Amino acid sequence: MRRTLSAVVVVALAVGTAACGSYTGGAIPPATTEVYNITPGASVLIGSGGNAGFGITANTGGVYRVVWSGDQSTSGVHRQFWGSVWTHGTFQQVTAGCIGAVCPVESDDVVKQPVTVTGGQRVDFDAQTADGVDGFDVAVTGAGFEPVYFDLVVDGVRNPDLVFFSAADLSGQIANPGTIPFGLQGT
């Protein structure tokens, strides 16, 4: 079964020059981690104002898209993006470059296949952007697959102001998490 996800992303982008490392996350974040309701099917705008950042969108049925953009055109600095995504269920599908290749990753970017951790699974990634949107899609399944947890890092810093999603509790307005890591669940 193929699931599709669509998102409109307008970004300022970076050209990466350094090779990406092999980031490895840890255990699923604790039950006390903040969890937000994301609006399925909504678009998100990242890179607005020339800032580097992450955008997360969701579709019904546990499909999530994580994309990132740099700000080299305004800052002159190449940015590195890495992190992890966790589920208490399983990752039925991980698609580097997103379904339909709409957010292709660079040749030195790494989006790993799921690994089993206590209580679920985790996907790790480590990347830089070029002149386009980079990212990946995950489809989660199984009992208790949501919330899906995210640990997102730009240049070694967990900055919630650089993470954007459509908040269902705010009538679909774009929001930032209060802390990183954080969880998202569809409504």
Coordinates of C-alpha atoms in Angstrom, one line a residue:
M1 CA 0.0 0.0 0.0
R2 CA 1.4 3.4 -0.9
R3 CA 0.6 6.5 1.1
T4 CA 1.2 10.0 -0.2
L5 CA 2.0 13.2 1.5
S6 CA 2.0 16.7 0.1
A7 CA 3.6 19.8 1.5
V8 CA 4.3 23.2 0.0
V9 CA 7.7 24.5 1.2
V10 CA 9.3 27.8 0.3
V11 CA 12.8 28.1 1.5
A12 CA 16.1 29.9 1.4
L13 CA 18.7 27.1 0.8
A14 CA 22.3 26.3 1.6
V15 CA 24.9 24.5 -0.4
G16 CA 26.7 21.9 1.9
T17 CA 30.4 21.3 1.4
A18 CA 31.5 19.1 4.3
A19 CA 30.8 15.4 4.4
C20 CA 28.1 14.3 6.8
G21 CA 28.8 12.1 9.8
S22 CA 26.9 9.2 11.1
Y23 CA 24.7 10.6 13.8
T24 CA 23.1 8.0 16.2
G25 CA 20.2 8.9 18.5
G26 CA 19.4 7.1 21.8
A27 CA 16.3 5.8 23.5
I28 CA 12.7 6.9 23.0
P29 CA 12.2 10.2 24.8
P30 CA 10.4 9.8 28.2
A31 CA 6.6 9.9 28.7
T32 CA 7.0 13.4 30.2
T33 CA 8.1 14.8 26.8
E34 CA 5.9 17.6 25.4
V35 CA 3.4 16.3 22.7
Y36 CA 1.6 18.6 20.3
N37 CA -1.3 17.9 17.9
I38 CA -0.3 18.4 14.3
T39 CA -2.8 19.2 11.5
P40 CA -2.8 16.4 9.0
G41 CA -2.6 17.6 5.3
A42 CA -1.4 21.1 6.2
S43 CA 1.6 22.8 4.6
V44 CA 4.4 24.5 6.5
L45 CA 6.7 27.3 5.4
I46 CA 10.4 27.0 6.5
G47 CA 13.3 29.3 5.8
S48 CA 11.1 32.4 6.0
G49 CA 13.1 35.5 6.8
G50 CA 16.3 33.8 5.6
N51 CA 16.5 31.4 8.6
A52 CA 17.7 27.8 8.6
G53 CA 15.2 25.4 9.9
F54 CA 13.1 22.2 9.9
G55 CA 9.5 21.8 8.8
I56 CA 7.3 18.8 9.7
T57 CA 4.0 17.9 8.0
A58 CA 1.7 14.9 8.5
N59 CA -0.9 13.0 6.7
T60 CA -3.6 10.8 8.2
G61 CA -2.6 7.3 8.9
G62 CA 0.8 8.0 10.6
V63 CA 2.7 9.5 7.6
Y64 CA 5.2 12.3 8.5
R65 CA 7.5 14.4 6.4
V66 CA 10.6 16.0 7.9
V67 CA 12.3 18.6 5.7
W68 CA 15.1 21.1 6.3
S69 CA 16.6 24.2 4.7
G70 CA 19.7 26.3 5.2
D71 CA 20.4 30.0 5.1
Q72 CA 23.6 30.2 3.2
S73 CA 22.2 32.8 0.9
T74 CA 21.7 35.2 3.8
S75 CA 24.3 34.1 6.4
G76 CA 27.1 32.8 4.1
V77 CA 27.3 29.8 6.5
H78 CA 26.9 26.1 5.6
R79 CA 24.6 24.4 8.1
Q80 CA 24.5 20.8 9.2
F81 CA 21.2 19.1 10.2
W82 CA 20.8 15.9 12.1
G83 CA 18.5 14.1 14.5
S84 CA 16.2 11.2 15.2
V85 CA 12.6 10.3 14.8
W86 CA 11.0 7.6 17.2
T87 CA 7.8 5.7 17.3
H88 CA 6.4 3.2 19.9
G89 CA 5.1 1.3 16.9
T90 CA 7.2 0.4 13.8
F91 CA 8.3 2.3 10.8
Q92 CA 6.5 0.7 7.9
Q93 CA 8.3 2.8 5.4
V94 CA 11.3 5.3 5.4
T95 CA 11.7 7.2 2.1
A96 CA 14.9 9.3 1.8
G97 CA 14.2 12.2 -0.5
C98 CA 10.4 12.0 0.2
I99 CA 7.7 10.1 -1.7
G100 CA 7.9 11.2 -5.3
A101 CA 11.4 12.5 -4.8
V102 CA 10.1 16.0 -4.0
C103 CA 12.8 16.7 -1.3
P104 CA 15.9 14.9 -2.6
V105 CA 18.8 14.3 -0.3
E106 CA 22.4 15.0 -1.3
S107 CA 24.9 12.2 -2.1
D108 CA 26.6 12.6 1.3
D109 CA 23.4 12.9 3.3
V110 CA 22.5 9.9 5.5
V111 CA 18.9 8.8 6.3
K112 CA 19.2 5.4 8.0
Q113 CA 16.8 2.6 8.1
P114 CA 14.9 2.0 11.3
V115 CA 16.6 0.4 14.3
T116 CA 14.8 -1.3 17.2
V117 CA 15.1 0.4 20.5
T118 CA 13.4 -0.4 23.8
G119 CA 9.7 0.2 23.3
G120 CA 9.8 0.9 19.6
Q121 CA 11.9 2.0 16.7
R122 CA 14.1 5.0 15.7
V123 CA 15.3 6.5 12.4
D124 CA 18.5 8.7 12.4
F125 CA 19.6 11.2 9.8
D126 CA 22.6 13.5 9.2
A127 CA 22.7 15.9 6.4
Q128 CA 23.4 19.3 4.8
T129 CA 21.3 21.1 2.2
A130 CA 22.1 22.1 -1.3
D131 CA 19.9 24.2 -3.6
G132 CA 16.6 22.4 -2.8
V133 CA 14.5 21.0 0.0
D134 CA 16.1 18.0 1.6
G135 CA 14.1 15.5 3.8
F136 CA 12.5 12.2 4.2
D137 CA 9.1 10.6 4.8
V138 CA 8.2 8.0 7.4
A139 CA 5.1 5.9 7.7
V140 CA 4.4 4.6 11.2
T141 CA 2.1 1.7 12.2
G142 CA 1.3 -0.6 15.1
A143 CA -0.4 -0.2 18.4
G144 CA 0.5 3.1 20.0
F145 CA 2.5 4.5 17.1
E146 CA 1.7 8.0 18.0
P147 CA 3.0 10.3 19.3
V148 CA 6.0 10.3 17.0
Y149 CA 9.0 11.9 18.7
F150 CA 11.6 14.3 17.1
D151 CA 15.1 15.3 18.2
L152 CA 16.2 18.0 15.6
V153 CA 19.6 19.7 15.6
V154 CA 21.0 22.5 13.5
D155 CA 24.8 23.0 13.8
G156 CA 24.9 21.2 17.1
V157 CA 22.1 23.2 18.7
R158 CA 18.5 22.1 19.6
N159 CA 16.7 25.4 18.8
P160 CA 12.8 25.1 19.0
D161 CA 12.6 28.4 17.1
L162 CA 13.9 26.7 14.0
V163 CA 11.3 23.9 14.0
F164 CA 7.9 24.5 12.4
F165 CA 4.6 22.5 12.2
S166 CA 0.9 23.2 11.7
A167 CA -0.6 23.2 15.2
A168 CA -4.1 21.7 15.4
D169 CA -4.7 23.3 18.8
L170 CA -4.0 26.7 17.2
S171 CA -6.5 26.2 14.3
G172 CA -3.7 25.1 12.0
Q173 CA -1.4 28.1 12.7
I174 CA 2.3 27.4 12.3
A175 CA 3.9 26.8 15.7
N176 CA 7.2 25.8 17.3
P177 CA 7.7 23.2 20.0
G178 CA 8.6 24.5 23.4
T179 CA 11.5 22.1 23.8
I180 CA 13.5 19.5 21.9
P181 CA 12.9 16.6 21.8
F182 CA 9.1 16.8 21.4
G183 CA 6.3 14.6 20.1
L184 CA 3.6 15.1 17.5
Q185 CA 0.4 13.3 16.9
G186 CA -2.3 13.6 14.3
T187 CA -5.8 14.6 15.2

